Amino acid sequence: MLSFRRFLASLGPGTVWLVIFVVGPALILLAYSFLTRTDVGQLGAPVTLENWQRIFGYDALFQEWVPDNLRVLLRSVLVAAVSTFVCVLLGYPLAFYIAAQPPRRKNVLLLLLILPFWVNFLIRVYAWIIILRPFGLVPSTLAVFLGMTYAYLPFFVLPVYSSVEKVDWRLVEAAEDLGATPVRAFWAAIFPQTLPGLIAGVILTFIPALGTFIVSDLLGGSKTALIGNLVQDQFGQAGDWPYGAALSFLLLGAVLLGLWLYARLAGQKGLEELI
Amino acid sequence: MLSADAAVSVLDVDKSFGSVQVLDDVDLDIRKGEFFSLLGPSGCGKTTLLRILAGFEQPDAGQIIIGGRDMTGVPPHLRPVNTVFQSYALFPHLNVYDNVAFGLRMKRVPAAQQRERVGRALETVRIGDLARRRPDQLSGGQRQRVALARAIVGEPQVLLLDEPLSALDLKLRKELQVELSNLQETLGITFVFVTHDQEEALVMSDRIAVMNRGRVEQLGKAEDLYERPRTAFVANFLGSSNLIEGTVKAVTPEGATVQTVHGPLMTHQGAHLKIGQSVTLSIRPEKLRMERDDETEGNEVRARVDDIVYTGAENQYLLKANGERLIVFQLNADLGADEDFDYEEDVALYLPPGNLMVLEEG
């Protein structure tokens, strides 16, 4: 068995990185969530569980239950899921299309795909307002879906593309040789090879979509507030950091639950390959 | 050609890729239950012909008949053939069992029958114990066996093998050559085997088609091709040959006499030749007799030993005779025997008339 010191050494720089940039901030946030907001909007004593009660919709004395936050969370999950699904429908074939092009065209298409990143995200969302307003679509839920799909499509296409690039097409011939129709040959021989990319793409799309607040704020108006908007409000206008911290853990919980479910659905293997 | 006992008939097939003609009027029959090899250097069209049989390519002209059915326009998945690919093309996400069962599932064979047939196929290629492994956990030879099991489990009429042994090391290749021949005899399936390795083709095949530049140069049994090559290409691609050019001097019902740089040479072939015609004679290096004394019985050439290559079982003598190079192989039979010749030694070569082949103009 490895000694404890060797175990520590084997963790290496990756662990240091994780502790500084992920675990540390999360712990600070966790600590905030047990504090109280002072009159001037700062963090202060006493230590309390009230924020956690509030995020689940209970008042201080557990006498009333108003699950508005949970409703917003559910809506956020739905909006993120639908946007991700649309990204899959549009992006999966797009990745194959790009991969099938001759090298020069392929590079141009990939450049076009990431070109929007050169423009500030906020400006691009404002651009959608200008595009959609003449049709009376701002604010609307449809506009939120459009904006989300637009924002996250490249994040979906890129990982899928990289696994399509690596596909061994000779397996199609092997499958057809063994009696598979072209359609079945695709599902049997090609689709499994793109699964790691597909899983990565779905995760890279779903998680940011779940936490977004800019798109819903600018394109959806107050009616389609998402969990991201709630968190942002607490850290911004409302100035209630402890409550915001607790809310962000609600979001984190939803993300982890989603990943766990997804890992079970997609099978352990896909995630292993991804990681 | 189209005969009743043909498993596969290739009828006047042409195929070009762009401006390159890959197959030029290929016409051959492959008999039911035979081990048939397509032999030739890379680029000779042998793999393209195999892919046309499998249905991955369509011929520009001509027809393919498999099991009496015209295969023109029939997609690969509806053809009664299976392929063992050069790269094996195993499905990486499936284990050995599922790879082998793939074809049966596509044909919706009942589950119980699937298990039985997959089990039998794995036993046939002797990898029954590897059923749960994934392809990346197998050695090259084991993958080869999985590819083979996957292709035979569906009991195809014809098994197509595209240089299946080329990625294996020499020893394993030799083992699998024997196993493949035995397997073919046991199963009775027609094998069409593509290879560029002449020895492999000679060892395994019932019949061989030697291909060159998109054409079949010669088709026949291994012995026929080796002993009686018809073209200079065949004479040199299968083993090595001494080629001697000359002009026909006399023709009799028993053969011909050809005037060469070495003087007149008699051959038992060539009764069809015309006097004055220029021809190329071919003789295998092991079919010349090398002696010290001049016995003056005709068909003799005086030569000098230029170089000696020791290869273990035989000595290869490179000789110079009348300004031309000749090679002679002599079995290394007895230790210290005085048949061993020295550098610079003058010798007499006897070219038996029965061993001198008359080649067609290539």
XYZ file of C-alpha atoms in Angstrom:
637
model
C 0.000 0.000 0.000
C 1.111 3.512 -0.695
C 2.207 5.549 2.261
C 0.221 8.664 3.041
C 3.094 10.908 1.961
C 3.405 9.201 -1.397
C -0.340 9.475 -1.770
C -0.094 13.228 -1.185
C 2.785 13.548 -3.612
C 0.857 11.654 -6.279
C -1.932 14.223 -6.145
C 0.452 16.809 -7.551
C -0.224 20.199 -9.110
C -3.723 19.264 -10.250
C -4.842 19.014 -6.666
C -3.237 22.330 -5.745
C -5.031 23.944 -8.654
C -8.362 22.435 -7.643
C -7.960 23.497 -4.018
C -7.094 27.084 -4.877
C -9.652 27.690 -7.595
C -12.530 25.353 -6.846
C -12.575 23.950 -3.330
C -11.378 27.152 -1.631
C -13.961 29.530 -3.144
C -16.677 26.954 -2.603
C -15.798 26.721 1.077
C -15.814 30.506 1.428
C -19.227 30.579 -0.228
C -20.409 27.808 2.081
C -19.265 29.847 5.086
C -21.118 32.931 3.793
C -24.321 30.955 3.502
C -24.434 30.535 7.285
C -23.958 34.238 8.033
C -26.462 37.039 8.323
C -26.853 40.137 6.207
C -26.304 43.324 8.206
C -28.391 46.445 7.756
C -25.787 48.000 5.516
C -25.733 44.918 3.321
C -22.589 43.390 4.663
C -21.769 40.011 6.126
C -22.132 39.623 9.835
C -23.130 37.568 12.849
C -25.078 35.680 14.014
C -24.480 32.329 12.412
C -27.813 31.033 11.172
C -29.582 28.337 9.139
C -32.163 30.797 7.939
C -30.707 31.216 4.438
C -30.929 27.472 3.850
C -34.512 27.430 5.096
C -35.354 30.287 2.756
C -33.927 28.725 -0.365
C -36.167 25.712 0.110
C -39.099 28.041 0.590
C -39.614 27.921 4.382
C -39.841 30.901 6.653
C -37.793 31.188 9.830
C -40.258 29.206 11.907
C -41.160 26.515 9.299
C -44.763 27.687 9.324
C -45.141 28.528 5.674
C -43.855 26.853 2.536
C -43.564 28.959 -0.596
C -41.403 26.935 -3.019
C -40.838 29.754 -5.526
C -37.114 29.081 -5.633
C -37.674 25.419 -6.413
C -40.077 26.408 -9.172
C -37.441 28.717 -10.666
C -34.875 25.936 -10.363
C -37.154 23.490 -12.142
C -37.781 26.015 -14.900
C -34.019 26.592 -15.208
C -33.423 22.871 -15.559
C -36.124 22.643 -18.231
C -34.832 25.628 -20.183
C -31.243 24.322 -20.002
C -32.354 20.826 -21.000
C -34.379 22.017 -23.979
C -31.566 24.321 -25.133
C -29.079 21.477 -24.824
C -31.405 19.186 -26.753
C -31.714 21.725 -29.570
C -27.920 22.064 -29.574
C -27.654 18.288 -29.988
C -30.130 18.279 -32.872
C -28.363 21.106 -34.676
C -24.790 20.520 -33.597
C -24.377 16.778 -34.018
C -25.009 16.784 -37.785
C -23.068 20.047 -38.069
C -19.989 18.383 -36.559
C -20.184 15.619 -39.200
C -20.691 18.177 -41.933
C -17.605 20.140 -40.905
C -15.503 16.990 -40.504
C -16.449 15.860 -44.012
C -15.150 19.041 -45.695
C -11.774 19.329 -47.401
C -9.091 20.663 -45.008
C -9.160 24.323 -46.036
C -12.941 24.617 -45.944
C -12.934 22.772 -42.653
C -10.628 25.363 -41.098
C -12.773 28.190 -42.380
C -15.914 26.612 -40.924
C -14.241 26.013 -37.563
C -13.063 29.605 -37.539
C -16.599 30.780 -38.251
C -17.799 28.625 -35.386
C -15.527 30.288 -32.837
C -15.516 33.744 -34.411
C -18.420 34.959 -32.210
C -16.174 34.493 -29.151
C -14.164 37.445 -30.365
C -17.119 39.682 -29.576
C -18.208 40.290 -26.011
C -21.033 37.998 -24.980
C -23.155 40.841 -23.675
C -22.934 42.666 -26.989
C -23.951 39.538 -28.844
C -27.036 39.171 -26.647
C -27.920 42.812 -27.289
C -27.578 42.058 -30.979
C -30.241 39.373 -30.569
C -32.518 41.956 -28.982
C -32.134 44.122 -32.059
C -32.738 41.154 -34.358
C -35.782 39.816 -32.506
C -37.504 43.019 -31.401
C -39.101 43.788 -34.809
C -40.870 40.423 -34.532
C -42.170 41.273 -31.074
C -40.202 38.418 -29.583
C -38.392 40.338 -26.854
C -38.994 39.546 -24.079
C -40.208 35.986 -24.550
C -39.352 32.415 -23.621
C -38.693 31.666 -27.280
C -36.075 34.417 -27.333
C -34.406 32.836 -24.301
C -34.252 29.452 -26.082
C -32.885 31.083 -29.210
C -30.272 33.008 -27.265
C -29.215 29.983 -25.223
C -28.897 27.710 -28.258
C -26.933 30.411 -30.026
C -24.651 30.943 -27.043
C -23.818 27.315 -26.344
C -23.870 25.670 -29.780
C -20.083 26.104 -30.317
C -19.405 24.499 -26.923
C -21.381 21.504 -28.096
C -20.035 21.287 -31.640
C -16.322 21.467 -30.823
C -16.024 18.338 -28.642
C -18.325 16.378 -30.958
C -16.283 17.508 -33.938
C -13.062 16.340 -32.335
C -14.459 12.851 -31.824
C -15.959 12.737 -35.327
C -12.496 13.593 -36.661
C -11.131 10.486 -34.970
C -13.853 8.149 -36.233
C -12.556 5.027 -37.950
C -14.796 4.955 -41.026
C -13.536 1.530 -42.039
C -15.837 0.190 -39.367
C -18.787 1.246 -41.526
C -17.607 -1.150 -44.197
C -17.110 -3.847 -41.587
C -20.668 -3.340 -40.320
C -22.179 -3.309 -43.808
C -20.162 -6.374 -44.705
C -21.765 -8.128 -41.747
C -25.248 -7.321 -42.943
C -25.974 -3.894 -41.473
C -27.951 -1.436 -43.576
C -26.248 1.962 -43.876
C -28.483 3.367 -41.117
C -27.793 0.492 -38.733
C -24.110 0.650 -39.621
C -24.124 4.264 -38.458
C -25.681 3.450 -35.094
C -23.569 0.352 -34.593
C -20.215 1.567 -35.844
C -20.099 5.377 -35.857
C -22.373 6.611 -33.095
C -20.523 4.741 -30.313
C -17.271 6.292 -31.463
C -18.729 9.799 -31.112
C -20.253 9.113 -27.700
C -17.359 10.611 -25.656
C -17.626 13.842 -27.672
C -21.386 13.860 -27.391
C -21.234 13.457 -23.614
C -18.624 16.199 -23.289
C -20.700 18.483 -25.512
C -23.868 17.913 -23.508
C -22.097 18.652 -20.227
C -20.369 21.740 -21.613
C -23.722 23.020 -22.843
C -26.043 22.027 -20.024
C -24.007 23.281 -17.069
C -23.441 26.857 -18.248
C -26.990 26.970 -19.583
C -28.268 26.046 -16.138
C -26.358 28.874 -14.490
C -26.849 31.585 -17.070
C -28.435 34.901 -16.166
C -27.480 37.296 -18.981
C -29.551 35.608 -21.674
C -32.661 35.229 -19.540
C -32.258 38.692 -18.098
C -31.993 40.497 -21.430
C -34.161 38.324 -23.648
C -36.637 36.835 -21.197
C -37.557 39.716 -18.969
C -38.862 39.233 -15.453
C -41.278 36.450 -16.341
C -38.577 33.941 -17.200
C -36.224 34.519 -14.296
C -33.874 31.589 -13.915
C -31.904 30.383 -10.924
C -28.911 32.298 -12.249
C -30.895 35.523 -12.106
C -31.873 34.864 -8.488
C -28.253 34.340 -7.481
C -27.133 37.373 -9.395
C -29.830 39.510 -7.755
C -28.663 38.591 -4.266
C -25.050 39.473 -5.017
C -26.103 42.567 -6.938
C -29.203 44.668 -6.334
C -30.523 42.920 -3.211
C -27.099 42.831 -1.598
C -27.919 39.700 0.365
C -24.719 37.685 0.013
C -25.513 34.984 2.551
C -28.819 34.178 0.839
C -27.129 34.339 -2.593
C -24.457 31.953 -1.374
C -27.067 29.475 -0.208
C -28.935 29.826 -3.512
C -25.768 29.136 -5.474
C -25.464 25.869 -3.574
C -28.947 25.000 -4.711
C -27.688 25.490 -8.269
C -24.563 23.462 -7.552
C -26.726 20.689 -6.128
C -28.847 20.669 -9.279
C -25.749 20.463 -11.459
C -24.284 17.573 -9.475
C -27.605 15.747 -9.495
C -27.837 16.270 -13.250
C -24.310 14.955 -13.816
C -24.992 11.947 -11.647
C -28.199 11.079 -13.490
C -26.470 11.624 -16.795
C -23.563 9.397 -15.846
C -26.022 6.648 -14.978
C -27.916 7.091 -18.240
C -24.876 7.353 -20.475
C -23.111 4.526 -18.692
C -19.980 4.722 -16.640
C -17.746 4.043 -19.622
C -18.529 7.255 -21.472
C -17.602 9.439 -18.537
C -14.437 7.487 -17.857
C -13.284 8.077 -21.413
C -14.220 11.707 -21.091
C -12.210 12.173 -17.922
C -15.945 -16.954 -68.229
C -19.002 -18.364 -66.574
C -19.141 -21.972 -65.546
C -21.732 -23.872 -63.555
C -19.491 -24.823 -60.636
C -18.229 -21.268 -60.123
C -18.770 -19.700 -56.714
C -17.710 -16.363 -58.143
C -17.554 -15.250 -61.751
C -15.832 -12.038 -62.673
C -16.918 -11.090 -66.168
C -14.877 -8.537 -68.135
C -14.596 -6.136 -65.229
C -13.078 -2.676 -65.729
C -12.501 -0.143 -62.997
C -10.833 3.261 -63.000
C -10.207 5.789 -60.270
C -10.022 9.096 -62.077
C -7.634 8.643 -64.948
C -5.966 5.578 -63.446
C -7.221 2.282 -64.743
C -7.060 -0.126 -61.818
C -8.746 -3.154 -63.383
C -8.484 -3.848 -67.084
C -10.849 -6.447 -68.478
C -10.499 -8.918 -65.623
C -12.243 -12.176 -66.362
C -12.030 -15.205 -64.085
C -13.987 -17.947 -62.354
C -13.493 -19.003 -58.760
C -14.682 -22.541 -58.071
C -16.893 -23.607 -55.205
C -14.902 -24.583 -52.128
C -11.499 -23.622 -53.425
C -8.787 -21.542 -51.810
C -8.222 -18.908 -54.452
C -5.508 -16.258 -54.185
C -5.164 -12.921 -55.926
C -1.425 -12.335 -55.966
C 0.408 -9.259 -57.148
C 2.481 -6.254 -56.174
C 0.825 -3.257 -54.528
C -1.197 -1.260 -57.003
C -1.944 -4.259 -59.227
C -5.676 -4.027 -58.527
C -6.074 -7.104 -56.349
C -7.584 -5.254 -53.400
C -9.893 -3.289 -55.677
C -11.140 -6.540 -57.169
C -11.795 -7.874 -53.659
C -13.665 -4.696 -52.743
C -15.764 -5.059 -55.861
C -16.632 -8.595 -54.793
C -17.591 -7.307 -51.332
C -19.686 -4.523 -52.872
C -17.689 -1.573 -51.538
C -16.831 -0.541 -55.084
C -18.850 -0.840 -58.257
C -17.202 -1.924 -61.519
C -17.277 0.595 -64.378
C -18.025 -2.242 -66.788
C -18.559 -5.961 -66.530
C -20.405 -8.148 -64.094
C -19.918 -10.012 -60.840
C -21.848 -13.240 -60.318
C -21.766 -14.767 -56.839
C -23.539 -18.070 -56.213
C -25.288 -17.759 -59.567
C -26.758 -14.323 -58.749
C -25.849 -11.137 -60.550
C -24.425 -8.778 -57.924
C -24.546 -5.607 -60.010
C -25.880 -2.855 -57.780
C -26.385 -5.164 -54.795
C -25.181 -3.327 -51.652
C -22.596 -5.005 -49.366
C -25.072 -5.925 -46.645
C -27.128 -8.046 -49.037
C -24.225 -10.041 -50.482
C -23.528 -13.636 -49.408
C -19.906 -12.796 -48.637
C -17.976 -11.697 -45.568
C -14.645 -9.960 -45.387
C -11.604 -10.277 -43.162
C -10.087 -6.810 -43.337
C -6.403 -6.043 -43.443
C -6.843 -3.716 -40.458
C -9.208 -6.277 -38.835
C -11.763 -3.443 -38.347
C -13.017 -4.858 -35.052
C -15.583 -2.753 -33.221
C -13.565 -1.198 -30.380
C -16.565 -0.648 -28.106
C -17.702 -4.282 -28.294
C -16.073 -7.268 -26.660
C -14.967 -10.315 -28.624
C -18.284 -12.100 -28.183
C -20.327 -9.104 -29.353
C -17.997 -8.496 -32.283
C -18.539 -12.036 -33.467
C -22.280 -11.921 -32.775
C -22.677 -8.649 -34.707
C -23.501 -10.204 -38.065
C -25.980 -12.652 -36.546
C -27.753 -9.793 -34.755
C -28.008 -7.830 -37.986
C -29.633 -10.863 -39.569
C -31.902 -11.263 -36.529
C -30.801 -14.784 -35.752
C -32.615 -16.017 -32.577
C -30.626 -15.485 -29.375
C -30.170 -19.149 -28.488
C -28.850 -19.918 -31.935
C -26.607 -16.851 -31.732
C -24.958 -18.115 -28.561
C -24.385 -21.526 -30.023
C -22.956 -20.269 -33.316
C -20.737 -17.609 -31.737
C -19.427 -20.207 -29.303
C -18.692 -22.579 -32.154
C -16.956 -19.892 -34.243
C -14.770 -18.871 -31.291
C -13.827 -22.507 -30.720
C -13.047 -22.951 -34.408
C -10.423 -20.213 -34.260
C -9.410 -21.346 -30.747
C -10.190 -18.190 -28.773
C -13.137 -19.475 -26.742
C -11.496 -18.154 -23.580
C -11.251 -14.564 -24.853
C -14.978 -13.948 -25.349
C -15.239 -11.185 -22.730
C -12.093 -9.292 -23.733
C -12.191 -6.054 -25.648
C -10.197 -5.671 -28.878
C -7.627 -3.353 -27.260
C -6.779 -6.104 -24.784
C -5.799 -8.553 -27.533
C -2.569 -9.271 -29.378
C -2.359 -8.940 -33.158
C -2.750 -12.663 -33.700
C -5.764 -12.799 -31.396
C -7.429 -9.888 -33.178
C -6.834 -11.688 -36.425
C -8.693 -14.694 -35.029
C -11.595 -12.529 -33.866
C -11.856 -10.976 -37.325
C -11.873 -14.465 -38.784
C -14.514 -15.750 -36.366
C -16.675 -12.712 -37.039
C -16.487 -13.346 -40.773
C -17.177 -17.095 -40.721
C -19.928 -17.134 -38.092
C -22.481 -16.057 -40.692
C -21.516 -18.966 -42.930
C -20.979 -16.895 -46.060
C -20.797 -18.526 -49.472
C -17.500 -16.785 -50.071
C -14.977 -15.492 -47.554
C -12.912 -12.531 -48.740
C -9.554 -12.047 -47.040
C -7.621 -8.825 -47.648
C -3.962 -9.475 -46.757
C -5.077 -10.668 -43.344
C -1.651 -11.860 -42.240
C 0.444 -8.915 -43.396
C 0.530 -7.206 -39.987
C 1.812 -10.289 -38.135
C 5.378 -11.354 -37.539
C 6.884 -14.105 -39.647
C 6.500 -16.996 -37.228
C 2.880 -16.239 -36.398
C 2.178 -15.721 -40.075
C 3.473 -19.186 -40.913
C 1.346 -20.731 -38.161
C -1.764 -18.927 -39.310
C -1.122 -19.856 -42.940
C -1.417 -23.511 -42.014
C -4.406 -22.842 -39.793
C -6.196 -20.876 -42.482
C -5.695 -23.657 -45.023
C -6.990 -26.231 -42.556
C -9.915 -24.009 -41.647
C -10.821 -23.605 -45.279
C -10.794 -27.365 -45.777
C -12.934 -27.952 -42.682
C -15.505 -25.273 -43.502
C -15.611 -25.911 -47.231
C -16.261 -22.192 -47.803
C -14.747 -20.612 -50.900
C -11.831 -18.409 -49.840
C -10.650 -15.480 -51.930
C -7.331 -14.434 -50.479
C -5.511 -11.254 -51.452
C -1.769 -11.180 -50.871
C 1.437 -9.710 -52.209
C 3.478 -12.496 -50.633
C 4.201 -15.124 -53.284
C 5.293 -17.719 -50.770
C 2.069 -17.294 -48.821
C 0.065 -17.740 -51.994
C 2.035 -20.833 -53.031
C 1.666 -22.477 -49.612
C -2.048 -21.905 -49.155
C -3.814 -21.743 -52.486
C -5.538 -24.272 -54.677
C -5.311 -21.786 -57.502
C -3.671 -18.406 -57.889
C -4.362 -15.479 -60.192
C -1.193 -13.442 -60.622
C -2.161 -9.841 -61.265
C -0.113 -7.037 -62.732
C -1.247 -3.533 -63.681
C -4.920 -4.363 -63.457
C -4.734 -7.539 -65.513
C -4.585 -11.217 -64.696
C -1.202 -12.312 -66.047
C -1.661 -15.982 -65.381
C -4.113 -18.149 -63.508
C -3.486 -21.676 -62.341
C -2.314 -24.034 -59.659
C 0.771 -23.083 -57.681
C 2.878 -25.714 -59.484
C 1.682 -24.556 -62.896
C 2.583 -20.961 -62.160
C 5.940 -21.810 -60.720
C 7.030 -24.513 -63.144
C 5.477 -23.094 -66.279
C 5.316 -19.298 -66.006
C 3.927 -17.775 -69.172
C 5.208 -14.229 -68.802
C 8.397 -12.621 -67.586
C 6.398 -10.923 -64.818
C 5.109 -14.223 -63.442
C 8.528 -15.842 -63.812
C 10.075 -13.119 -61.655
C 7.259 -12.379 -59.234
C 6.986 -15.997 -58.137
C 10.505 -16.919 -57.134
C 13.370 -15.898 -59.379
C 14.211 -16.804 -62.945
C 16.964 -16.579 -65.514
C 15.625 -14.847 -68.592
C 17.462 -15.446 -71.864
C 16.502 -13.641 -75.051
C 16.957 -15.108 -78.509
C 15.638 -15.823 -81.982
C 13.924 -19.001 -83.094
C 16.223 -21.007 -85.329
C 14.358 -24.267 -85.791
C 10.934 -25.655 -84.849
C 10.100 -29.349 -84.546
C 7.025 -31.126 -83.139
C 9.067 -31.758 -79.957
C 10.061 -28.151 -79.387
C 12.285 -25.431 -80.721
C 15.886 -24.335 -80.946
C 16.569 -20.759 -80.031
C 19.718 -18.857 -80.949
C 20.953 -16.915 -77.914
C 24.156 -15.179 -76.754
C 25.008 -18.514 -75.187
C 24.666 -20.336 -78.495
C 21.730 -22.458 -79.630
C 19.457 -23.696 -76.807
C 16.894 -26.448 -77.181
C 13.579 -26.328 -75.394
C 10.756 -28.848 -75.276
C 8.303 -26.031 -75.604
C 7.595 -23.767 -78.500
C 6.244 -26.099 -81.163
C 3.922 -23.219 -82.040
C 6.758 -20.738 -82.676
C 7.775 -19.412 -86.069
C 11.338 -19.363 -87.353
C 12.916 -15.941 -87.022
C 10.607 -14.904 -84.177
C 12.310 -13.340 -81.142
C 11.462 -14.973 -77.833
C 12.432 -14.954 -74.167
C 13.372 -18.212 -72.470
C 13.094 -18.673 -68.727
C 14.680 -21.202 -66.426
C 14.478 -21.453 -62.631
C 17.837 -21.106 -60.828
C 17.496 -24.521 -59.184
C 16.817 -26.181 -62.522
C 20.242 -25.550 -64.020
C 22.986 -28.074 -63.414
C 26.372 -26.699 -62.577
C 29.406 -28.863 -63.228
C 33.175 -28.650 -63.508
C 33.563 -30.764 -66.613
C 32.244 -30.011 -70.020
C 30.098 -33.005 -70.978
C 29.231 -31.647 -74.441
C 25.687 -32.949 -74.631
C 24.291 -29.644 -75.886
C 22.393 -26.840 -74.074
C 25.572 -25.993 -72.252
C 26.879 -22.607 -71.246
C 30.348 -21.842 -69.963
C 30.286 -19.443 -67.043
C 32.393 -18.015 -64.252
C 31.374 -17.731 -60.580
C 30.991 -14.060 -59.730
C 29.532 -14.213 -56.255
C 28.230 -16.758 -53.766
C 25.375 -16.087 -51.346
C 25.034 -18.548 -48.517
C 21.416 -18.761 -47.330
C 21.601 -21.835 -45.139
C 19.640 -24.444 -47.016
C 21.137 -23.510 -50.347
C 24.005 -21.678 -51.998
C 23.082 -19.055 -54.543
C 25.700 -18.646 -57.251
C 25.758 -15.470 -59.297
C 27.516 -16.227 -62.562
C 28.703 -14.341 -65.604
C 28.262 -16.074 -68.953
C 28.862 -14.384 -72.307
C 28.385 -10.986 -70.665
C 25.008 -11.965 -69.154
C 24.196 -12.696 -65.530
C 22.816 -16.071 -64.526
C 21.834 -17.399 -61.102
C 22.020 -20.971 -59.900
C 20.688 -22.336 -56.606
C 22.309 -25.442 -55.259
C 21.067 -27.371 -52.286
C 23.569 -27.404 -49.449
C 23.164 -31.170 -49.037
C 26.456 -32.586 -47.781
C 28.888 -30.878 -45.471
C 32.243 -30.268 -47.153
C 31.108 -31.831 -50.413
C 33.178 -30.988 -53.480
C 30.046 -29.659 -55.253
C 30.839 -26.375 -53.563
C 32.340 -23.977 -56.060
C 34.755 -21.136 -55.490
C 34.831 -17.516 -56.546
C 36.236 -16.991 -60.048
C 35.904 -20.682 -60.837
C 35.050 -21.622 -64.430
C 32.055 -23.924 -64.626
C 29.754 -25.541 -67.173
C 26.020 -24.943 -66.870
C 23.620 -27.482 -68.308
C 20.142 -26.139 -69.135
C 17.843 -29.193 -69.483
C 15.525 -28.600 -72.482
C 12.510 -29.643 -70.406
C 13.204 -26.884 -67.874
C 13.459 -24.070 -70.417
C 10.162 -22.211 -70.700
C 9.167 -20.050 -73.650
C 7.539 -16.823 -72.388
C 4.784 -14.871 -74.078
C 5.517 -11.275 -74.965
C 4.329 -9.274 -71.957
